[in-house]
Short mmCIF file of C-alpha atoms and ligand atoms in Angstrom, two decimals:
data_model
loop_
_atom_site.label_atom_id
_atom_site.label_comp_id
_atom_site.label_asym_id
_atom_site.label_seq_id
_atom_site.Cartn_x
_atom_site.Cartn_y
_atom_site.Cartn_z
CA UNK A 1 17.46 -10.31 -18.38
CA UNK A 2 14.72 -8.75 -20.51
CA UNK A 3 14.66 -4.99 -20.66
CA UNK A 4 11.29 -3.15 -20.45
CA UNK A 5 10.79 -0.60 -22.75
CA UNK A 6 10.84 2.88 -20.61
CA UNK A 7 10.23 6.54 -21.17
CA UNK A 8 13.15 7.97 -19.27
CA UNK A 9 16.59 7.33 -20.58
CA UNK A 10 17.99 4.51 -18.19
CA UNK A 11 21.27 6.65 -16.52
CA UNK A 12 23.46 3.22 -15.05
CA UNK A 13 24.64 4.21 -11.68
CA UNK A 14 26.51 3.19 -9.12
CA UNK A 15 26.18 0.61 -6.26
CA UNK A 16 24.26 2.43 -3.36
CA UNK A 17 26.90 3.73 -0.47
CA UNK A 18 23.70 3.44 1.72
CA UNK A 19 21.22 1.03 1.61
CA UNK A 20 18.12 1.59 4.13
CA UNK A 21 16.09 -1.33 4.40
CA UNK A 22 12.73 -0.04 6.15
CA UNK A 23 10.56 -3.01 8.10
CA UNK A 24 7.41 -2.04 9.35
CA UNK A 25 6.86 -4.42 12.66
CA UNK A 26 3.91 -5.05 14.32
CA UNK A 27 3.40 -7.91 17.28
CA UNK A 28 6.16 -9.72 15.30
CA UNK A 29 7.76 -11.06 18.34
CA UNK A 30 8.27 -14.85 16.95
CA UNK A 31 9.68 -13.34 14.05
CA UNK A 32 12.54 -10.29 15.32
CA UNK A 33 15.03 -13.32 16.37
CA UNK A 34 14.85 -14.81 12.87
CA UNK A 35 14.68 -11.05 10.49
CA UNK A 36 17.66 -10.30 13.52
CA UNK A 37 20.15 -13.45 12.02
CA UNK A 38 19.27 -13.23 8.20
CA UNK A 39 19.83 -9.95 8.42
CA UNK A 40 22.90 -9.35 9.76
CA UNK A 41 24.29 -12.48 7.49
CA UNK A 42 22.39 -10.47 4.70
CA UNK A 43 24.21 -7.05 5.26
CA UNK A 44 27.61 -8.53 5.08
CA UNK A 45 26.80 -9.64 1.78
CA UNK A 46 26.71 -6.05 0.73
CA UNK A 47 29.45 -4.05 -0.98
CA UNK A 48 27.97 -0.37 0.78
CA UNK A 49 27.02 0.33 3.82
CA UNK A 50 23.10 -0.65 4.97
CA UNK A 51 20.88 1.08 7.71
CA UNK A 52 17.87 -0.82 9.10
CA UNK A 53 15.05 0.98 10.32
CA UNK A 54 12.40 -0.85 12.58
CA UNK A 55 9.22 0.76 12.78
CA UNK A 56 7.59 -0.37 15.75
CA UNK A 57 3.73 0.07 14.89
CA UNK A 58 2.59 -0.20 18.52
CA UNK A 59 3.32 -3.33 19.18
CA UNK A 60 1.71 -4.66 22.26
CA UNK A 61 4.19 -8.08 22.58
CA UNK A 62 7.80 -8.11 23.06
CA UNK A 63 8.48 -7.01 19.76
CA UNK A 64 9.69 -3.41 20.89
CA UNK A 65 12.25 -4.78 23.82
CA UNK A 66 13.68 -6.97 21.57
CA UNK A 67 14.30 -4.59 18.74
CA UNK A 68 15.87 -2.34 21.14
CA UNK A 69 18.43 -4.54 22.39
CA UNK A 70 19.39 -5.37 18.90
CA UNK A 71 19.31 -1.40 18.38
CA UNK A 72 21.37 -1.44 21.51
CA UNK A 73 23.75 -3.36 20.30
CA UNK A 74 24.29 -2.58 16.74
CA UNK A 75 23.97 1.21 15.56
CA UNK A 76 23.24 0.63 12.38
CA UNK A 77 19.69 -0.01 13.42
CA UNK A 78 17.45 2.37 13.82
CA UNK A 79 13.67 2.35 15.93
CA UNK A 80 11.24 4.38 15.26
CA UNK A 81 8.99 3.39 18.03
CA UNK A 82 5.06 5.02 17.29
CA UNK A 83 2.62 6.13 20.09
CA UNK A 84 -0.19 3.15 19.07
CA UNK A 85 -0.58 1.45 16.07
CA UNK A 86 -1.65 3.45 13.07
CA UNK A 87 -1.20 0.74 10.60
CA UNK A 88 1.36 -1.34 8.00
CA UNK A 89 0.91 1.56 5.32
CA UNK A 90 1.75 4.62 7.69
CA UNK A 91 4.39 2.69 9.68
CA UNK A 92 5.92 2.03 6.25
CA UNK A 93 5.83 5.54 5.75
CA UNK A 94 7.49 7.00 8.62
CA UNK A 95 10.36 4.20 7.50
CA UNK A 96 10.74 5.85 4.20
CA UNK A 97 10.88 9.32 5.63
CA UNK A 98 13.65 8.36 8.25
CA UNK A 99 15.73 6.71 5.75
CA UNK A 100 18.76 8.31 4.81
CA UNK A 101 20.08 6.23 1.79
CA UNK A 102 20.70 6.47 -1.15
CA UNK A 103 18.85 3.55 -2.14
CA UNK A 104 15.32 2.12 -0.14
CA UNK A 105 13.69 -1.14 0.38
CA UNK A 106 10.66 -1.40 2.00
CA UNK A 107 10.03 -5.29 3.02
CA UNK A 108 8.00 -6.76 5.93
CA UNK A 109 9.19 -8.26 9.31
CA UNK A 110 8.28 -11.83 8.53
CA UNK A 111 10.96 -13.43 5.90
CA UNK A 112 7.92 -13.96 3.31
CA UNK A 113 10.40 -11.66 1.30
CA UNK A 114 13.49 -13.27 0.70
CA UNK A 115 16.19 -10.98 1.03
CA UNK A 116 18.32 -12.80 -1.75
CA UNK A 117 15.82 -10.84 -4.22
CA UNK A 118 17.46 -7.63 -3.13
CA UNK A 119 20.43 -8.21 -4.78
CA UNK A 120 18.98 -8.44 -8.55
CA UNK A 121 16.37 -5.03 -7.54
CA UNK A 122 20.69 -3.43 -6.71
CA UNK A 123 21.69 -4.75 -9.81
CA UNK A 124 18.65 -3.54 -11.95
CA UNK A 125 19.19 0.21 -9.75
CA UNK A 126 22.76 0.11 -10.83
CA UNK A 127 21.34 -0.35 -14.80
CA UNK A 128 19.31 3.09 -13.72
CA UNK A 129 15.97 2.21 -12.89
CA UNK A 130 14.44 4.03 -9.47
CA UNK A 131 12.04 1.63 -9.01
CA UNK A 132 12.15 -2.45 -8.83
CA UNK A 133 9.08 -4.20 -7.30
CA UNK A 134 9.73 -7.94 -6.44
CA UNK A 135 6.23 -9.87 -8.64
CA UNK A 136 5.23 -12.84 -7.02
CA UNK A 137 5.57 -16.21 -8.99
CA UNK A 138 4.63 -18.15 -6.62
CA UNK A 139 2.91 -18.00 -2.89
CA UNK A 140 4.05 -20.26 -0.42
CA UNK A 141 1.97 -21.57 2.12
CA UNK A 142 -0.81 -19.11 1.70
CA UNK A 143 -4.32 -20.34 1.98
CA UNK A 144 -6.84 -20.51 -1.17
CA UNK A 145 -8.97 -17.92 0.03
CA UNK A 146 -6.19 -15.15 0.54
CA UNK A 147 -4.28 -16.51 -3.18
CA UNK A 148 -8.14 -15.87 -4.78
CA UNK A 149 -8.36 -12.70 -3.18
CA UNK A 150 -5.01 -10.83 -3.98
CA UNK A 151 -5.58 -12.82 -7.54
CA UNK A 152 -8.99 -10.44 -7.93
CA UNK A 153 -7.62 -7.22 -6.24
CA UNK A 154 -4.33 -7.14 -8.51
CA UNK A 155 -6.48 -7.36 -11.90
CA UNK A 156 -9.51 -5.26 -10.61
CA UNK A 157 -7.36 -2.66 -9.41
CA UNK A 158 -5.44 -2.67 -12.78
CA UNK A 159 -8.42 -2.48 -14.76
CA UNK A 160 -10.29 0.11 -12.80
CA UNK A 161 -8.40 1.64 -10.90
CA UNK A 162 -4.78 2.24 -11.89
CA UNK A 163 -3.63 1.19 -15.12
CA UNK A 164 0.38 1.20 -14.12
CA UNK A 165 -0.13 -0.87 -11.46
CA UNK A 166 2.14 -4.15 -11.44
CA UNK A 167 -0.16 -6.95 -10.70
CA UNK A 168 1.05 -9.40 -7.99
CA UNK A 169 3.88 -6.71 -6.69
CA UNK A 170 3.06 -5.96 -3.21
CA UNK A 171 4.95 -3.51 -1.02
CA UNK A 172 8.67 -5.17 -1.22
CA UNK A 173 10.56 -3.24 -3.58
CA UNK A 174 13.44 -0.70 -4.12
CA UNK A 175 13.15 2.73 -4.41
CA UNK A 176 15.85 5.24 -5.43
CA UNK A 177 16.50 8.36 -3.77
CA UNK A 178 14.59 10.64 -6.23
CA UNK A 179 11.77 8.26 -6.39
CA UNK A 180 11.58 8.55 -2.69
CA UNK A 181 11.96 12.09 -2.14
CA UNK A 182 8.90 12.61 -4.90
CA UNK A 183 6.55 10.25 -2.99
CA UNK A 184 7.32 12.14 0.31
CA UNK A 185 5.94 15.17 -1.12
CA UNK A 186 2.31 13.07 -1.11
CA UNK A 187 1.31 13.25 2.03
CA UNK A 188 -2.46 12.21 1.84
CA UNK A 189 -4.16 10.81 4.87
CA UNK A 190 -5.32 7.48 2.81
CA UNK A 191 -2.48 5.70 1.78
CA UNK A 192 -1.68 3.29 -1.01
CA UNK A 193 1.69 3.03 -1.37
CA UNK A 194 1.95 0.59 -4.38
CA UNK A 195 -0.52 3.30 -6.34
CA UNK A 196 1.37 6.20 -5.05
CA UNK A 197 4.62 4.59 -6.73
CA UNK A 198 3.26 3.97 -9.54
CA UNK A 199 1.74 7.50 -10.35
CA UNK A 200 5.39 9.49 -9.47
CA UNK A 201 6.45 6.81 -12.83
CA UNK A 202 10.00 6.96 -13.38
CA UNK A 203 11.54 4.04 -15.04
CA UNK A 204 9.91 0.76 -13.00
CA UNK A 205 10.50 -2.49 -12.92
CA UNK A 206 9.64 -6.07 -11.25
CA UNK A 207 12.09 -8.88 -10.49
CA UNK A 208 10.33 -12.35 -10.42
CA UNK A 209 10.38 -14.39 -7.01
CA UNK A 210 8.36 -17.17 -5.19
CA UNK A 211 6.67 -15.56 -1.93
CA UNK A 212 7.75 -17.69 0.98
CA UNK A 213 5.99 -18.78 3.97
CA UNK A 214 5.61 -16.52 7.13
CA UNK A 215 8.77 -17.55 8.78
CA UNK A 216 6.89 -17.74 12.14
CA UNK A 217 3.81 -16.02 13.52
CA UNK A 218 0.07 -15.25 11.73
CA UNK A 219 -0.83 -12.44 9.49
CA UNK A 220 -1.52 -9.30 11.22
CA UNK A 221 -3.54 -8.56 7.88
CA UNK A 222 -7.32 -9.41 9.40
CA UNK A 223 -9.95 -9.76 7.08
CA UNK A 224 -11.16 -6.49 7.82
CA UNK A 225 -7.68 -4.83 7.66
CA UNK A 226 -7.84 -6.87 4.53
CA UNK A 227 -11.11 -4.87 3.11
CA UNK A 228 -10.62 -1.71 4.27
CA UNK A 229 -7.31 -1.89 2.37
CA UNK A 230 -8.74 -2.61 -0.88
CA UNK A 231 -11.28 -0.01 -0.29
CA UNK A 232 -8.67 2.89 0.12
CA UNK A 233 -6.54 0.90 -2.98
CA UNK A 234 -10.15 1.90 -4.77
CA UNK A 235 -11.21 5.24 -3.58
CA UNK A 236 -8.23 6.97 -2.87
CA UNK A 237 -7.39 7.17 -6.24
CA UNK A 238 -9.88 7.47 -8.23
CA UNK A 239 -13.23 8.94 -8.61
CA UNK A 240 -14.88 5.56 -10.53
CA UNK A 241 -16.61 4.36 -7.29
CA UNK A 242 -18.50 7.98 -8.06
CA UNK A 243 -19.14 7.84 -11.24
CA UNK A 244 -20.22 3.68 -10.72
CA UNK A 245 -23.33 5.37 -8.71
CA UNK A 246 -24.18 8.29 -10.89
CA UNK A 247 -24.14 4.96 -13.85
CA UNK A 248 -26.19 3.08 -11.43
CA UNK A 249 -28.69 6.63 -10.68
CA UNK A 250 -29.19 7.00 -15.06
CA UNK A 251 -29.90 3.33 -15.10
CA UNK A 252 -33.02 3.72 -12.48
CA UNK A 253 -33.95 6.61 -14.04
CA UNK A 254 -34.59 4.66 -17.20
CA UNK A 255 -36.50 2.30 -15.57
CA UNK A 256 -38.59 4.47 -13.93
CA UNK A 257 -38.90 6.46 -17.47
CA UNK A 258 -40.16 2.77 -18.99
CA UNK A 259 -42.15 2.36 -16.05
CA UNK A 260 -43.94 5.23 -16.61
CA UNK A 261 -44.39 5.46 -19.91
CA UNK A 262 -46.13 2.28 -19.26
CA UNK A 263 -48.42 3.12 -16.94
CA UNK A 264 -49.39 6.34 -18.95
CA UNK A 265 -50.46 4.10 -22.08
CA UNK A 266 -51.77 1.67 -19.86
CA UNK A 267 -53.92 4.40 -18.90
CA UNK A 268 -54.77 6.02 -22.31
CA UNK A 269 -55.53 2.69 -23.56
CA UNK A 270 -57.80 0.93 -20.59
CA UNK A 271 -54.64 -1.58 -20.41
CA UNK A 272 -54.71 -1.47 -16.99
CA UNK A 273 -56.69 -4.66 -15.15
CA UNK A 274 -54.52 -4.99 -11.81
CA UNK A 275 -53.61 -2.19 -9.73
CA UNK A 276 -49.86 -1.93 -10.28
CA UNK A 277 -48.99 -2.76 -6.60
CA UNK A 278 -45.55 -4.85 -7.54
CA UNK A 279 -44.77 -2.85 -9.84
CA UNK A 280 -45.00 0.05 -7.51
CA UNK A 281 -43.15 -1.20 -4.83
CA UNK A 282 -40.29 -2.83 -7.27
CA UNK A 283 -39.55 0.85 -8.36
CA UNK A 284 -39.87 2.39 -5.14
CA UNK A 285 -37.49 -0.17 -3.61
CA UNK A 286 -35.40 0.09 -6.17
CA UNK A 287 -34.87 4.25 -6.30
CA UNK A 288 -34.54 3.70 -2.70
CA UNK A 289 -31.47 1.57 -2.86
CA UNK A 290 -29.95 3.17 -5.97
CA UNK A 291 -29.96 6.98 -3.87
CA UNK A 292 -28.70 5.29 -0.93
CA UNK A 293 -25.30 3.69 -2.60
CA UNK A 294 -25.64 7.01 -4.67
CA UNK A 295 -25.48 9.09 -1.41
CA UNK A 296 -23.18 6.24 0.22
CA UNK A 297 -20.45 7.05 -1.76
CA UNK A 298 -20.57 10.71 -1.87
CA UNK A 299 -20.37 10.09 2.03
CA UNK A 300 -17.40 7.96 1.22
CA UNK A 301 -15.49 10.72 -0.49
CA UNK A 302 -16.71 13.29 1.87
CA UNK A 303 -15.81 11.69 4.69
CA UNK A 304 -12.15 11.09 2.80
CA UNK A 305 -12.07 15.02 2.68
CA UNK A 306 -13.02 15.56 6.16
CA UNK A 307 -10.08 13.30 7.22
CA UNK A 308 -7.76 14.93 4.77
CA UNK A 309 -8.88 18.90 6.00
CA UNK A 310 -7.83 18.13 9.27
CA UNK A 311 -4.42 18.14 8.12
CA UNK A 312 -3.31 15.99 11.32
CA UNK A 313 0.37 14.40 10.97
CA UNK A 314 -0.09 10.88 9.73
CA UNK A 315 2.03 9.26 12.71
CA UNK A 316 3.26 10.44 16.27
CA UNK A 317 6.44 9.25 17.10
CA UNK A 318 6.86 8.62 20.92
CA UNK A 319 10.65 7.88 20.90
CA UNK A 320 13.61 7.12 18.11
CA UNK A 321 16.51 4.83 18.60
CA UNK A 322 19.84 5.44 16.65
CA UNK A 323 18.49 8.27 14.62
CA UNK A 324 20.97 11.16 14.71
CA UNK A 325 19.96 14.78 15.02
CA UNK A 326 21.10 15.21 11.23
CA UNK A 327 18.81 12.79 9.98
CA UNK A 328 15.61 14.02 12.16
CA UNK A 329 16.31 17.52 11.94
CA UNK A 330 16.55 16.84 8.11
CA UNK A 331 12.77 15.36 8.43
CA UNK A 332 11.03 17.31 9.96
CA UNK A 333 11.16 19.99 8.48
CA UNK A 334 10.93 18.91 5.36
CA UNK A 335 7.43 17.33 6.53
CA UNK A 336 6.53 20.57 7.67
CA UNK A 337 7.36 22.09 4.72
CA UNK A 338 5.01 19.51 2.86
CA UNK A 339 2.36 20.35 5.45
CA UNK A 340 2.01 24.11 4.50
CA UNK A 341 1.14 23.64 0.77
N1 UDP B 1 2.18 -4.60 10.07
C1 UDP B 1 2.23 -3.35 10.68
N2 UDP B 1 1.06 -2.82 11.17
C2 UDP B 1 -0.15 -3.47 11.06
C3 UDP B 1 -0.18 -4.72 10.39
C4 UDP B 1 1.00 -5.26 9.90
O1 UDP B 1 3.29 -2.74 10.79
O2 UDP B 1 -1.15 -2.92 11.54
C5 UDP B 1 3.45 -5.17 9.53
C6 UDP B 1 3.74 -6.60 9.96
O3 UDP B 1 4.46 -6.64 11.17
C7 UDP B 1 4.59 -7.10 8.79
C8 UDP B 1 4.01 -6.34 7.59
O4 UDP B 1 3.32 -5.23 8.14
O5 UDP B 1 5.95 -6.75 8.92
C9 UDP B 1 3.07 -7.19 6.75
O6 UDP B 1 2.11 -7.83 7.56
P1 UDP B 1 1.72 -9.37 7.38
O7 UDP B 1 2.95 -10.17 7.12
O8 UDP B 1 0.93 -9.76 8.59
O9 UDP B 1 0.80 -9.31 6.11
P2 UDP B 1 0.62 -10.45 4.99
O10 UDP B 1 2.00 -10.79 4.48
O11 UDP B 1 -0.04 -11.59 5.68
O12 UDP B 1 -0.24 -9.80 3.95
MG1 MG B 2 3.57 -11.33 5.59
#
């Protein structure tokens, strides 16, 4: 295997006593039976001891009976059952700060992950790095128009919006323990989780697989979950939307500069033979639309603020499954303690 060059020193450890595996599940209900038999023949694989914690992200199918019968029955799984669904990035969230391992992975509900992979991201933690993200080769099964899409999103994000970004890594990977305990100190309302990763840095790095096929069910990603996704992936991090419409403002303003320069030897000159109706109402329209994106986006960010100044708790939890008091009572206040700064 290739090594990446890194600025940490890589420290080889050892295999992870604990390994949480966090799934966020939402209306998965043609999928629990399936995630319920590859992973159990998954964990026996393992040489430690693994902890699965379900986040039920207000499901409104069977999805939450069934994962507490399996929780029930086996008490290495954990529920985290949520008062309504607040969405796949906060649900993965509130996985990440229940887990207790020494070791994370965060993967989704529907086998498009295959759980195989998880064995090189151990092996490339044991050579010391605290973060492996699984790169997609190869995707499955996926229509044209959502391949074309992530294909755009991956390189526009990298190239305006953050530089350290993996392209064509999406939210499976494996996080180490100090990894994890830096990103639950950023506790921002608008999540990113891929971006977050990638700004705490520590030595990262991807293992290759093909993206299967949804092993049953549809996407819960609609297109509008879809855009509002990349719009957070853009503005939450970065200011470039902003500075896009104070590029766009300068540009108008030297058209209206030309414009008038124009008109002022047109004048001096006796150039003038048609009253300059277009070109009146081409600039007008035009510093029209340029202040309203201009004030658009300033909205944007404002609005980001409001949301972020009312300090609210990113998730209610309406009941837990399996989740001792020593785990809990070592969240929560540890969230609270991020909430004061
Ligand atoms: N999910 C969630 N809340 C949501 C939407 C999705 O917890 O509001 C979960 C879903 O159950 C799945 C994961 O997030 O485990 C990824 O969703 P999906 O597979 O539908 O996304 P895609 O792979 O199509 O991008
Ligand atoms: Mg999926």
């Amino acid at each position: 295997m290739q090594r990446k060059p890194t600025f940490c020193l890589l420290q080889p450890r050892s295999y992870p006593n604990r390994l949480s595996l966090v799934i966020p599940v939402y209306n998965e209900e043609a999928v629990v039976p399936l995630l319920r038999h590859a992973l159990q023949q998954f964990t026996r694989e393992l040489q430690g001891e693994a902890e699965v914690i379900l986040v039920n992200d207000g499901s409104t199918d069977l999805t939450l009976q069934q994962i507490v019968d399996w929780a029930r029955e086996d008490d290495h799984v954990k529920v985290v059952n949520f008062s309504r669904n607040f969405g796949h990035q906060i649900a993965s969230t509130a996985g990440l700060d229940y887990a207790t391992g020494d070791a994370v992975v965060l993967l989704d509900a529907d086998l498009q992950d295959p759980l195989h992979v998880i064995h090189q991201m151990i092996a490339r933690y044991c050579d010391g790095y605290d973060v492996v993200y699984g790169q997609r080769k190869a995707r499955l099964g996926e229509t044209w128009f959502k391949r074309l899409t992530a294909w755009l999103f991956y390189r526009l994000m990298r190239t305006l919006v953050h530089k350290d970004l993996p392209v064509d890594a999406g939210d499976f990977r494996l996080l180490s323990r100090r990894c994890l305990n830096a990103l639950q100190q950023m506790r921002e309302t608008h999540r990113f989780l891929r971006g977050m990763v990638a700004w705490v840095g520590f030595p990262q790095v991807g293992v290759q697989y093909e993206r299967s096929q949804r092993a049953a069910g549809s996407t819960k990603y609609t297109l509008k979950k879809m855009g509002a996704f990349a719009w957070t992936a853009a503005t939450s991090f970065s200011i470039l939307p902003l500075k896009a419409s104070t590029l766009l403002g300068v540009i108008v303003t030297l058209i209206g500069v030309e414009e008038a320069v124009r008109a002022l030897l047109a004048k001096m000159f006796h150039w003038y033979v048609v009253p300059g109706w277009t070109s009146l109402t081409v600039l007008v329209s035009i510093i029209g639309g340029a202040t309203l994106i201009s004030v658009g986006m300033v909205g944007e960010y404002i609005g980001k603020l409001y949301e972020q100044a009312k300090n609210r708790p990113l998730y209610v939890v309406s009941q837990t499954l399996n989740v001792s008091p020593v785990s809990r009572a070592d969240v929560e206040p540890r969230l609270k303690a991020v909430g004061k700064q």
